[in-house]
Short mmCIF file of C-alpha atoms and ligand atoms in Angstrom, two decimals:
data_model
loop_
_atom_site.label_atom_id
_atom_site.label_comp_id
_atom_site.label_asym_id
_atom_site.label_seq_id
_atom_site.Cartn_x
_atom_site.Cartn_y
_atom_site.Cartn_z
CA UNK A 1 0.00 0.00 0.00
CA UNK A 2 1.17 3.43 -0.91
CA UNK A 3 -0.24 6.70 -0.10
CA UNK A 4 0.20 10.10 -1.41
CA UNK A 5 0.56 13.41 0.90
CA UNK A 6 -0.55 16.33 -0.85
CA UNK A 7 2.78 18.87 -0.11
CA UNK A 8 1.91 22.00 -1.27
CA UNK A 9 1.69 23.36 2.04
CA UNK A 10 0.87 22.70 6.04
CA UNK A 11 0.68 19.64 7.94
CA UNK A 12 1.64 17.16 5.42
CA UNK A 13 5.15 15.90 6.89
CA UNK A 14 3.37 15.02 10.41
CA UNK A 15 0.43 12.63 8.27
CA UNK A 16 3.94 10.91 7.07
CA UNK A 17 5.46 10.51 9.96
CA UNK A 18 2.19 9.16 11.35
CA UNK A 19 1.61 6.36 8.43
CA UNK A 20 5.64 5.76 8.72
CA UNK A 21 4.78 4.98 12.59
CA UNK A 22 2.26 2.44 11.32
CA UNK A 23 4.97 0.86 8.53
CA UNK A 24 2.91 2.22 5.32
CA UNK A 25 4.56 3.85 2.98
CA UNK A 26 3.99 7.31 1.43
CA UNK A 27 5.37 9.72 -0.93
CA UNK A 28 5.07 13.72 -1.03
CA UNK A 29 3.17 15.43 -4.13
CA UNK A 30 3.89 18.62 -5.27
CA UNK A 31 3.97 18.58 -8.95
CA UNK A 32 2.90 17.26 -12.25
CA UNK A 33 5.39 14.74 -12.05
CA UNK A 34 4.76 13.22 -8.86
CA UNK A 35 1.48 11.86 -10.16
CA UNK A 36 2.77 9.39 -12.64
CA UNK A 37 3.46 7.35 -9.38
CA UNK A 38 0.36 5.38 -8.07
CA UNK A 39 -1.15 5.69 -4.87
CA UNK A 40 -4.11 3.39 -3.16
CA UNK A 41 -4.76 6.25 -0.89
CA UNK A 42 -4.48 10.46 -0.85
CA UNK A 43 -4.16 12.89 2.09
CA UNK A 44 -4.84 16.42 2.03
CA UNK A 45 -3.45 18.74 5.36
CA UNK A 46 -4.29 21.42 6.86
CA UNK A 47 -3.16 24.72 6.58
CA UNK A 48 -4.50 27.12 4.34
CA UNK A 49 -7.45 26.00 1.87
CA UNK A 50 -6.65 29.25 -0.24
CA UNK A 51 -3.35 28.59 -0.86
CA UNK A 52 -3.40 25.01 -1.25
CA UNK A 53 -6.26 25.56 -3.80
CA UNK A 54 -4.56 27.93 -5.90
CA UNK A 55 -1.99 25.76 -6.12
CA UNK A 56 -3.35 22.89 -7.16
CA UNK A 57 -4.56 25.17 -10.17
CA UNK A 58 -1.33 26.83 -10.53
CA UNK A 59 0.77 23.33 -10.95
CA UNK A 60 -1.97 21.56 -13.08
CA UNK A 61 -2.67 18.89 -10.62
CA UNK A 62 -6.44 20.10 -9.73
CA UNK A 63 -7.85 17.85 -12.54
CA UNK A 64 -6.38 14.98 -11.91
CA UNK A 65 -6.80 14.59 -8.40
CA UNK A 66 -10.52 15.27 -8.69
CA UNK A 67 -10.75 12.69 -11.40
CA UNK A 68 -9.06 10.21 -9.05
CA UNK A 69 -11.48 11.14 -5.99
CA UNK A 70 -14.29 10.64 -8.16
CA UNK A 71 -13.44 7.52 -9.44
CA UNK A 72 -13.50 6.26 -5.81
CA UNK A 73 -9.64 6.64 -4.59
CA UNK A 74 -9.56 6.91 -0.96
CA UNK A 75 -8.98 10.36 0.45
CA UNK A 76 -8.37 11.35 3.93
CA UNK A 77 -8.77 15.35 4.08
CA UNK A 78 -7.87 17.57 7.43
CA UNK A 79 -8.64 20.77 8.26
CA UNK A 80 -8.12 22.91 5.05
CA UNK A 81 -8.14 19.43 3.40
CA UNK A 82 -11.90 19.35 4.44
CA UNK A 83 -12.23 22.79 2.78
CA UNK A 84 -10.69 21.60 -0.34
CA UNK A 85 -12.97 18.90 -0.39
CA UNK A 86 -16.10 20.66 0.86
CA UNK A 87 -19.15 21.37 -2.27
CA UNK A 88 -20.06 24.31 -0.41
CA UNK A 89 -18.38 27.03 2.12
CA UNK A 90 -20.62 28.60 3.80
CA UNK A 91 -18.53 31.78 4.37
CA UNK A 92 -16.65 31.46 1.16
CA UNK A 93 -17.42 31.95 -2.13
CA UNK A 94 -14.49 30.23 -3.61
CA UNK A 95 -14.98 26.48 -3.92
CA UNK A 96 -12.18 23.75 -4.79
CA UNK A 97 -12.39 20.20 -5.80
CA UNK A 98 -15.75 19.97 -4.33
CA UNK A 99 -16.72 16.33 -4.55
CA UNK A 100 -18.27 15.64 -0.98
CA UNK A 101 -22.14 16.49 -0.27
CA UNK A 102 -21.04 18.86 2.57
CA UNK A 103 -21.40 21.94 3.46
CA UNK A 104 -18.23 23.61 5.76
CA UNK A 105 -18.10 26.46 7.64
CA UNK A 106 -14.69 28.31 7.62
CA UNK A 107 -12.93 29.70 10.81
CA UNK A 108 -15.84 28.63 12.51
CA UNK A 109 -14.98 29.23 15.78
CA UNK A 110 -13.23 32.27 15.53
CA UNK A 111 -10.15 33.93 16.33
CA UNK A 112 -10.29 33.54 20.23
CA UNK A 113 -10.81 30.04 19.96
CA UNK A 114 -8.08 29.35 17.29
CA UNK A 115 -7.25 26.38 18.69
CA UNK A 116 -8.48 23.62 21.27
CA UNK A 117 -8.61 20.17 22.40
CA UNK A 118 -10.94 17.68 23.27
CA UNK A 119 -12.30 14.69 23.43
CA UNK A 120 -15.01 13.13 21.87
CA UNK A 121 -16.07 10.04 20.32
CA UNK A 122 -15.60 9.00 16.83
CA UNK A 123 -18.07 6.54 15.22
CA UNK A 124 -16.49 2.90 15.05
CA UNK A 125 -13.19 3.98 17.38
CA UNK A 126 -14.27 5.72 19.93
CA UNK A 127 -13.35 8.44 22.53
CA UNK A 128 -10.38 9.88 21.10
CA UNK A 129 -8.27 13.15 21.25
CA UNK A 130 -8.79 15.95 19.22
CA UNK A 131 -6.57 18.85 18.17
CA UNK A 132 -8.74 21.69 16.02
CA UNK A 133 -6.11 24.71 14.88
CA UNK A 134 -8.36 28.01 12.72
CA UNK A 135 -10.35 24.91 12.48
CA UNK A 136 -13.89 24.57 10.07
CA UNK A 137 -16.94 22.66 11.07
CA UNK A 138 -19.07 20.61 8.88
CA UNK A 139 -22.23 22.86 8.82
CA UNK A 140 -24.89 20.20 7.09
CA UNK A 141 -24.22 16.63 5.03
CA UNK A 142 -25.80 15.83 2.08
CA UNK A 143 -26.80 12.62 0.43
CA UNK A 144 -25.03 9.33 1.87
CA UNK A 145 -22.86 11.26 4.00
CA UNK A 146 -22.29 9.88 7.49
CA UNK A 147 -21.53 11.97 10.71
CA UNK A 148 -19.18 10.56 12.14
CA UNK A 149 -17.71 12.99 15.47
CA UNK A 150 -19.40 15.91 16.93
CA UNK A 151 -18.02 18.38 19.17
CA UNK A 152 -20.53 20.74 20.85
CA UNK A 153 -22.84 19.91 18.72
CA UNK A 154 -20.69 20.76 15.99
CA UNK A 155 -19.79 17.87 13.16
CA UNK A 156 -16.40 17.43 13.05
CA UNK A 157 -16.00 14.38 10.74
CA UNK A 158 -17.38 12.58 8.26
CA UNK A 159 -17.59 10.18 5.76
CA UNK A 160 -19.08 9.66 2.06
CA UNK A 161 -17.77 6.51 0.30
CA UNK A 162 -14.61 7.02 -0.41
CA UNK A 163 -14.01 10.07 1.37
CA UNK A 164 -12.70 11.15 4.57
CA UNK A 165 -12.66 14.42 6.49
CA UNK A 166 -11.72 15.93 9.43
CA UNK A 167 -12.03 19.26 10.86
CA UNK A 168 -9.52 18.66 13.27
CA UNK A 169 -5.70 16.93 13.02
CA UNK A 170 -5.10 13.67 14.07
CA UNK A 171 -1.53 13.66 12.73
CA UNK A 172 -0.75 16.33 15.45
CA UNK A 173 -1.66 14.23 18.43
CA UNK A 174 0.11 10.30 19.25
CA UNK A 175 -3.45 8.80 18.53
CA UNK A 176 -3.14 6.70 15.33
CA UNK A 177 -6.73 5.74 15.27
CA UNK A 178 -8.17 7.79 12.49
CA UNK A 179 -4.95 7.15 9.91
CA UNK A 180 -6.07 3.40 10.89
CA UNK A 181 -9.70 3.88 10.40
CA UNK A 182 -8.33 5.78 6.33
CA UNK A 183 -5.94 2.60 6.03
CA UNK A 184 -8.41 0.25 6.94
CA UNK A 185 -10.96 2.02 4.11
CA UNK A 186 -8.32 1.79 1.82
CA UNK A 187 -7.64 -2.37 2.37
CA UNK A 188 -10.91 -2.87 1.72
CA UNK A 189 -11.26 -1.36 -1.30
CA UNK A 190 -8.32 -2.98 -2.71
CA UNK A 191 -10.00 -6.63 -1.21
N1 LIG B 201 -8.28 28.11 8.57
C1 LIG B 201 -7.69 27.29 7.57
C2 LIG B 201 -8.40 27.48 6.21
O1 LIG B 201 -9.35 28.17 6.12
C3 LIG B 201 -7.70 25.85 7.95
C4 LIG B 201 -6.86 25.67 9.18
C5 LIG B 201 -6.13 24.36 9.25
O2 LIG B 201 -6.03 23.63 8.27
N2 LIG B 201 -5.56 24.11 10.39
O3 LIG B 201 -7.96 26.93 5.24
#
């Protein structure tokens, strides 16, 4: 099993050190080129959903990855990833690859509360820590979309097929469980 990092920008090298922790393999992409390798698997970071969306324009990679998520790879998106990911920002009228039925709120929490912990469960793994930095929230879900964590009442993570977000970052805490839950999506589509 391989999986790609999206490295334009942000979090990316702590998702590799967390799938290198559980012995899978993974390689950085940040251009054209690094997408004539194959992956069974695609992360997107945080950090900044503008930037990493113009970006993906900018180096010509936007197309392809959206073909692959549509024709069911498995991606894992965090934070900004969720953003990129997101059909509709509520508080943003820029949208990106758009190919999950949800609708995200930016910054939702606002500037005081840039960033916080806590603890809640996740569907299928259960209670487990999370770290939320500028973070969005998942404002409604569409179609077959499944909630999957809610914090204050807030969804924080959810599923649709073959996709995977978070609002907050499991790659910045020592809990592996959510990279397992992604891996484990990502043997059974190859069973
Ligand atoms: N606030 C960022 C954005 O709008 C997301 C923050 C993050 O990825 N930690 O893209």
């Amino acid at each position: 099993m391989k999986i790609g990092v999206l490295a334009l920008q942000g979090a990316f090298a702590e998702h590799r050190r967390m799938l290198s922790s559980l012995g899978v393999e993974s390689f950085e992409i940040r251009q054209k080129r690094d997408l004539e390798r194959s992956y069974d698997g695609l992360i997107i970071p945080g950090g900044e959903s503008t930037v990493q969306g113009k970006l993906l324009i900018e180096l010509d990679l936007f197309e392809s990855i959206r073909k692959d998520i549509l024709s069911d790879v498995p991606v894992f998106g965090t934070c900004a990833g969720l953003l990129l990911l997101a059909k509709e920002i509520e508080n943003d009228n820029r949208k990106h690859l758009a190919t999950m039925d949800i609708k995200a709120v930016r910054n939702a929490y606002g500037r005081q509360l840039g960033s916080f912990h806590a603890k809640e469960r996740f569907e299928g793994v259960g209670i487990i820590p999370m770290t939320f930095i500028r973070a969005p929230y998942i404002a409604e879900t569409y179609k077959n979309t499944k909630i999957l964590a809610k914090v204050d009442d807030k969804i924080v993570a959810a599923r649709e097929g073959n996709q995977l977000v978070t609002a907050f970052h499991p790659e910045l805490t020592d809990d592996v469980s959510v990279h397992e839950y992604f891996i484990d999506m990502i043997r059974r589509r190859e069973k």
